[in-house]
PDB file of C-alpha atoms in Angstrom:
ATOM      1  CA  UNK A  15     -47.977 -16.959 -76.407  1.00  0.00           C
ATOM      2  CA  UNK A  16     -44.805 -16.680 -74.481  1.00  0.00           C
ATOM      3  CA  UNK A  17     -44.684 -14.816 -71.163  1.00  0.00           C
ATOM      4  CA  UNK A  18     -42.296 -11.958 -70.510  1.00  0.00           C
ATOM      5  CA  UNK A  19     -40.183 -14.204 -68.369  1.00  0.00           C
ATOM      6  CA  UNK A  20     -39.383 -16.540 -71.197  1.00  0.00           C
ATOM      7  CA  UNK A  21     -38.266 -13.864 -73.627  1.00  0.00           C
ATOM      8  CA  UNK A  22     -35.384 -12.054 -71.984  1.00  0.00           C
ATOM      9  CA  UNK A  23     -31.868 -13.020 -71.159  1.00  0.00           C
ATOM     10  CA  UNK A  24     -31.397 -13.845 -67.523  1.00  0.00           C
ATOM     11  CA  UNK A  25     -28.474 -12.587 -65.479  1.00  0.00           C
ATOM     12  CA  UNK A  26     -26.592 -14.603 -62.864  1.00  0.00           C
ATOM     13  CA  UNK A  27     -29.025 -13.462 -60.152  1.00  0.00           C
ATOM     14  CA  UNK A  28     -32.016 -14.799 -62.003  1.00  0.00           C
ATOM     15  CA  UNK A  29     -33.322 -11.349 -62.940  1.00  0.00           C
ATOM     16  CA  UNK A  30     -34.372 -10.848 -66.535  1.00  0.00           C
ATOM     17  CA  UNK A  31     -32.336  -7.973 -67.882  1.00  0.00           C
ATOM     18  CA  UNK A  32     -33.211  -7.900 -71.556  1.00  0.00           C
ATOM     19  CA  UNK A  33     -36.302  -8.481 -73.618  1.00  0.00           C
ATOM     20  CA  UNK A  34     -39.569  -6.884 -74.675  1.00  0.00           C
ATOM     21  CA  UNK A  35     -40.702  -5.144 -71.520  1.00  0.00           C
ATOM     22  CA  UNK A  36     -43.806  -3.380 -70.870  1.00  0.00           C
ATOM     23  CA  UNK A  37     -43.665  -0.300 -68.647  1.00  0.00           C
ATOM     24  CA  UNK A  38     -45.041  -2.110 -65.642  1.00  0.00           C
ATOM     25  CA  UNK A  39     -42.527  -4.960 -65.885  1.00  0.00           C
ATOM     26  CA  UNK A  40     -39.675  -2.457 -66.186  1.00  0.00           C
ATOM     27  CA  UNK A  41     -40.852  -0.631 -63.046  1.00  0.00           C
ATOM     28  CA  UNK A  42     -41.204  -3.912 -61.135  1.00  0.00           C
ATOM     29  CA  UNK A  43     -37.732  -5.022 -62.193  1.00  0.00           C
ATOM     30  CA  UNK A  44     -36.137  -1.722 -61.163  1.00  0.00           C
ATOM     31  CA  UNK A  45     -37.996  -1.807 -57.865  1.00  0.00           C
ATOM     32  CA  UNK A  46     -36.886  -5.402 -57.271  1.00  0.00           C
ATOM     33  CA  UNK A  47     -33.258  -4.431 -57.956  1.00  0.00           C
ATOM     34  CA  UNK A  48     -33.561  -1.430 -55.624  1.00  0.00           C
ATOM     35  CA  UNK A  49     -35.130  -3.612 -52.919  1.00  0.00           C
ATOM     36  CA  UNK A  50     -32.359  -6.204 -53.319  1.00  0.00           C
ATOM     37  CA  UNK A  51     -29.744  -3.459 -53.002  1.00  0.00           C
ATOM     38  CA  UNK A  52     -31.498  -2.027 -49.959  1.00  0.00           C
ATOM     39  CA  UNK A  53     -31.761  -5.490 -48.420  1.00  0.00           C
ATOM     40  CA  UNK A  54     -28.047  -6.085 -48.984  1.00  0.00           C
ATOM     41  CA  UNK A  55     -27.251  -2.640 -47.576  1.00  0.00           C
ATOM     42  CA  UNK A  56     -29.444  -3.309 -44.505  1.00  0.00           C
ATOM     43  CA  UNK A  57     -27.678  -6.643 -43.951  1.00  0.00           C
ATOM     44  CA  UNK A  58     -24.269  -4.924 -44.165  1.00  0.00           C
ATOM     45  CA  UNK A  59     -25.446  -2.241 -41.741  1.00  0.00           C
ATOM     46  CA  UNK A  60     -26.763  -4.901 -39.351  1.00  0.00           C
ATOM     47  CA  UNK A  61     -23.428  -6.745 -39.453  1.00  0.00           C
ATOM     48  CA  UNK A  62     -21.623  -3.445 -38.895  1.00  0.00           C
ATOM     49  CA  UNK A  63     -24.008  -2.616 -36.051  1.00  0.00           C
ATOM     50  CA  UNK A  64     -23.220  -5.968 -34.395  1.00  0.00           C
ATOM     51  CA  UNK A  65     -19.500  -5.334 -34.786  1.00  0.00           C
ATOM     52  CA  UNK A  66     -19.896  -1.836 -33.327  1.00  0.00           C
ATOM     53  CA  UNK A  67     -21.951  -3.228 -30.439  1.00  0.00           C
ATOM     54  CA  UNK A  68     -19.170  -5.717 -29.729  1.00  0.00           C
ATOM     55  CA  UNK A  69     -16.593  -2.913 -29.835  1.00  0.00           C
ATOM     56  CA  UNK A  70     -18.702  -0.740 -27.521  1.00  0.00           C
ATOM     57  CA  UNK A  71     -19.106  -3.658 -25.100  1.00  0.00           C
ATOM     58  CA  UNK A  72     -15.348  -4.207 -25.211  1.00  0.00           C
ATOM     59  CA  UNK A  73     -14.685  -0.504 -24.597  1.00  0.00           C
ATOM     60  CA  UNK A  74     -17.138  -0.507 -21.687  1.00  0.00           C
ATOM     61  CA  UNK A  75     -15.374  -3.548 -20.199  1.00  0.00           C
ATOM     62  CA  UNK A  76     -11.984  -1.827 -20.579  1.00  0.00           C
ATOM     63  CA  UNK A  77     -13.360   1.335 -18.963  1.00  0.00           C
ATOM     64  CA  UNK A  78     -14.783  -0.665 -16.055  1.00  0.00           C
ATOM     65  CA  UNK A  79     -11.510  -2.522 -15.644  1.00  0.00           C
ATOM     66  CA  UNK A  80      -9.587   0.770 -15.685  1.00  0.00           C
ATOM     67  CA  UNK A  81     -11.984   2.153 -13.098  1.00  0.00           C
ATOM     68  CA  UNK A  82     -11.487  -0.913 -10.892  1.00  0.00           C
ATOM     69  CA  UNK A  83      -7.703  -0.652 -11.238  1.00  0.00           C
ATOM     70  CA  UNK A  84      -7.832   3.053 -10.413  1.00  0.00           C
ATOM     71  CA  UNK A  85      -9.946   2.304  -7.339  1.00  0.00           C
ATOM     72  CA  UNK A  86      -7.486  -0.402  -6.281  1.00  0.00           C
ATOM     73  CA  UNK A  87      -4.524   1.947  -6.771  1.00  0.00           C
ATOM     74  CA  UNK A  88      -6.284   4.652  -4.747  1.00  0.00           C
ATOM     75  CA  UNK A  89      -7.094   2.140  -2.016  1.00  0.00           C
ATOM     76  CA  UNK A  90      -3.478   0.940  -1.876  1.00  0.00           C
ATOM     77  CA  UNK A  91      -2.219   4.529  -1.777  1.00  0.00           C
ATOM     78  CA  UNK A  92      -4.600   5.398   1.054  1.00  0.00           C
ATOM     79  CA  UNK A  93      -3.589   2.247   2.941  1.00  0.00           C
ATOM     80  CA  UNK A  94       0.116   3.046   2.495  1.00  0.00           C
ATOM     81  CA  UNK A  95      -0.421   6.644   3.594  1.00  0.00           C
ATOM     82  CA  UNK A  96      -2.365   5.494   6.662  1.00  0.00           C
ATOM     83  CA  UNK A  97       0.386   3.020   7.598  1.00  0.00           C
ATOM     84  CA  UNK A  98       3.070   5.679   7.143  1.00  0.00           C
ATOM     85  CA  UNK A  99       1.094   8.125   9.274  1.00  0.00           C
ATOM     86  CA  UNK A 100       0.665   5.434  11.935  1.00  0.00           C
ATOM     87  CA  UNK A 101       4.410   4.683  11.923  1.00  0.00           C
ATOM     88  CA  UNK A 102       5.237   8.402  12.192  1.00  0.00           C
ATOM     89  CA  UNK A 103       2.773   8.747  15.077  1.00  0.00           C
ATOM     90  CA  UNK A 104       4.301   5.742  16.887  1.00  0.00           C
ATOM     91  CA  UNK A 105       7.840   7.081  16.346  1.00  0.00           C
ATOM     92  CA  UNK A 106       6.833  10.452  17.777  1.00  0.00           C
ATOM     93  CA  UNK A 107       5.239   8.692  20.746  1.00  0.00           C
ATOM     94  CA  UNK A 108       8.387   6.631  21.396  1.00  0.00           C
ATOM     95  CA  UNK A 109      10.578   9.710  20.940  1.00  0.00           C
ATOM     96  CA  UNK A 110       8.458  11.577  23.473  1.00  0.00           C
ATOM     97  CA  UNK A 111       8.774   8.717  25.960  1.00  0.00           C
ATOM     98  CA  UNK A 112      12.536   8.504  25.467  1.00  0.00           C
ATOM     99  CA  UNK A 113      12.882  12.268  25.922  1.00  0.00           C
ATOM    100  CA  UNK A 114      10.807  12.033  29.101  1.00  0.00           C
ATOM    101  CA  UNK A 115      13.192   9.347  30.368  1.00  0.00           C
ATOM    102  CA  UNK A 116      16.356  11.154  29.278  1.00  0.00           C
ATOM    103  CA  UNK A 117      15.320  14.634  30.265  1.00  0.00           C
ATOM    104  CA  UNK A 118      15.741  17.791  28.216  1.00  0.00           C
ATOM    105  CA  UNK A 119      17.941  17.526  25.127  1.00  0.00           C
ATOM    106  CA  UNK A 120      20.127  20.449  26.253  1.00  0.00           C
ATOM    107  CA  UNK A 121      21.178  18.484  29.325  1.00  0.00           C
ATOM    108  CA  UNK A 122      21.948  15.438  27.186  1.00  0.00           C
ATOM    109  CA  UNK A 123      24.717  17.234  25.283  1.00  0.00           C
ATOM    110  CA  UNK A 124      26.672  17.708  28.502  1.00  0.00           C
ATOM    111  CA  UNK A 125      26.521  14.009  29.406  1.00  0.00           C
ATOM    112  CA  UNK A 126      29.700  12.109  28.629  1.00  0.00           C
ATOM    113  CA  UNK A 127      27.926   8.749  28.358  1.00  0.00           C
ATOM    114  CA  UNK A 128      25.823   8.954  25.217  1.00  0.00           C
ATOM    115  CA  UNK A 129      25.131   5.256  24.622  1.00  0.00           C
ATOM    116  CA  UNK A 130      23.437   2.612  26.697  1.00  0.00           C
ATOM    117  CA  UNK A 131      26.625   0.505  26.715  1.00  0.00           C
ATOM    118  CA  UNK A 132      28.641   3.374  28.207  1.00  0.00           C
ATOM    119  CA  UNK A 133      25.928   3.995  30.795  1.00  0.00           C
ATOM    120  CA  UNK A 134      25.849   0.285  31.673  1.00  0.00           C
ATOM    121  CA  UNK A 135      29.646   0.254  32.182  1.00  0.00           C
ATOM    122  CA  UNK A 136      29.455   3.343  34.372  1.00  0.00           C
ATOM    123  CA  UNK A 137      26.659   1.818  36.474  1.00  0.00           C
ATOM    124  CA  UNK A 138      28.671  -1.397  36.884  1.00  0.00           C
ATOM    125  CA  UNK A 139      31.688   0.661  37.939  1.00  0.00           C
ATOM    126  CA  UNK A 140      29.628   2.659  40.427  1.00  0.00           C
ATOM    127  CA  UNK A 141      28.033  -0.465  41.888  1.00  0.00           C
ATOM    128  CA  UNK A 142      31.493  -2.028  42.339  1.00  0.00           C
ATOM    129  CA  UNK A 143      32.630   1.187  44.086  1.00  0.00           C
ATOM    130  CA  UNK A 144      29.546   1.061  46.308  1.00  0.00           C
ATOM    131  CA  UNK A 145      30.261  -2.547  47.265  1.00  0.00           C
ATOM    132  CA  UNK A 146      33.917  -1.686  47.914  1.00  0.00           C
ATOM    133  CA  UNK A 147      32.830   1.280  50.038  1.00  0.00           C
ATOM    134  CA  UNK A 148      30.420  -0.944  51.934  1.00  0.00           C
ATOM    135  CA  UNK A 149      33.208  -3.493  52.648  1.00  0.00           C
ATOM    136  CA  UNK A 150      35.512  -0.674  53.725  1.00  0.00           C
ATOM    137  CA  UNK A 151      32.877   0.754  56.062  1.00  0.00           C
ATOM    138  CA  UNK A 152      32.220  -2.675  57.578  1.00  0.00           C
ATOM    139  CA  UNK A 153      35.981  -3.180  58.114  1.00  0.00           C
ATOM    140  CA  UNK A 154      36.235   0.270  59.705  1.00  0.00           C
ATOM    141  CA  UNK A 155      33.359  -0.552  62.016  1.00  0.00           C
ATOM    142  CA  UNK A 156      35.029  -3.858  62.908  1.00  0.00           C
ATOM    143  CA  UNK A 157      38.316  -2.045  63.464  1.00  0.00           C
ATOM    144  CA  UNK A 158      36.499   0.541  65.631  1.00  0.00           C
ATOM    145  CA  UNK A 159      34.810  -2.152  67.665  1.00  0.00           C
ATOM    146  CA  UNK A 160      38.137  -3.971  68.029  1.00  0.00           C
ATOM    147  CA  UNK A 161      39.816  -0.701  69.073  1.00  0.00           C
ATOM    148  CA  UNK A 162      37.080   0.007  71.656  1.00  0.00           C
ATOM    149  CA  UNK A 163      37.312  -3.545  73.022  1.00  0.00           C
ATOM    150  CA  UNK A 164      41.109  -3.341  73.116  1.00  0.00           C
ATOM    151  CA  UNK A 165      40.972   0.062  74.789  1.00  0.00           C
ATOM    152  CA  UNK A 166      38.465  -1.153  77.314  1.00  0.00           C
ATOM    153  CA  UNK A 167      40.667  -4.200  77.989  1.00  0.00           C
ATOM    154  CA  UNK A 168      43.674  -1.914  78.463  1.00  0.00           C
ATOM    155  CA  UNK A 169      41.675   0.335  80.769  1.00  0.00           C
ATOM    156  CA  UNK A 170      40.443  -2.706  82.692  1.00  0.00           C
ATOM    157  CA  UNK A 171      43.956  -4.107  83.044  1.00  0.00           C
ATOM    158  CA  UNK A 172      45.330  -0.723  84.113  1.00  0.00           C
ATOM    159  CA  UNK A 173      42.530  -0.462  86.628  1.00  0.00           C
ATOM    160  CA  UNK A 174      43.256  -3.948  87.883  1.00  0.00           C
ATOM    161  CA  UNK A 175      46.953  -3.137  88.386  1.00  0.00           C
ATOM    162  CA  UNK A 176      46.120   0.131  90.037  1.00  0.00           C
ATOM    163  CA  UNK A 177      44.169  -1.492  92.743  1.00  0.00           C
TER     164      UNK A 177
END
């Protein structure tokens, strides 16, 4: 007697698809086909799950990288702002010192020498005038001493002739 497996035509997957079936063999065959389909579907879903996991991991990496870049940009902005604030503070400090040296700004507008070069020239001119005045005073003193000595010599000679 031939078994049920020898009687039917076999398909490319090795499943008997035609032949004298009994009810139980038909149920087993349908269940086997359904299980094969479910197995194939589960394998596809597992492959898709792996692909989705890879995509999620990639998205997480991109999000972390974006977060790091945003933190770096914020840090650079804060650093730049701090440096600018420091420069502004130093400029105000220097400006305050210069104003303390120069005096009130209203007095500065009346000054004819508004640059350091002009002030340096004026100081050089004044120092040359001071040295010239000092030489003139010393010459006047010498002339005064000479006049007193000459006058005393004249008085002494007049006194010597008068005796």
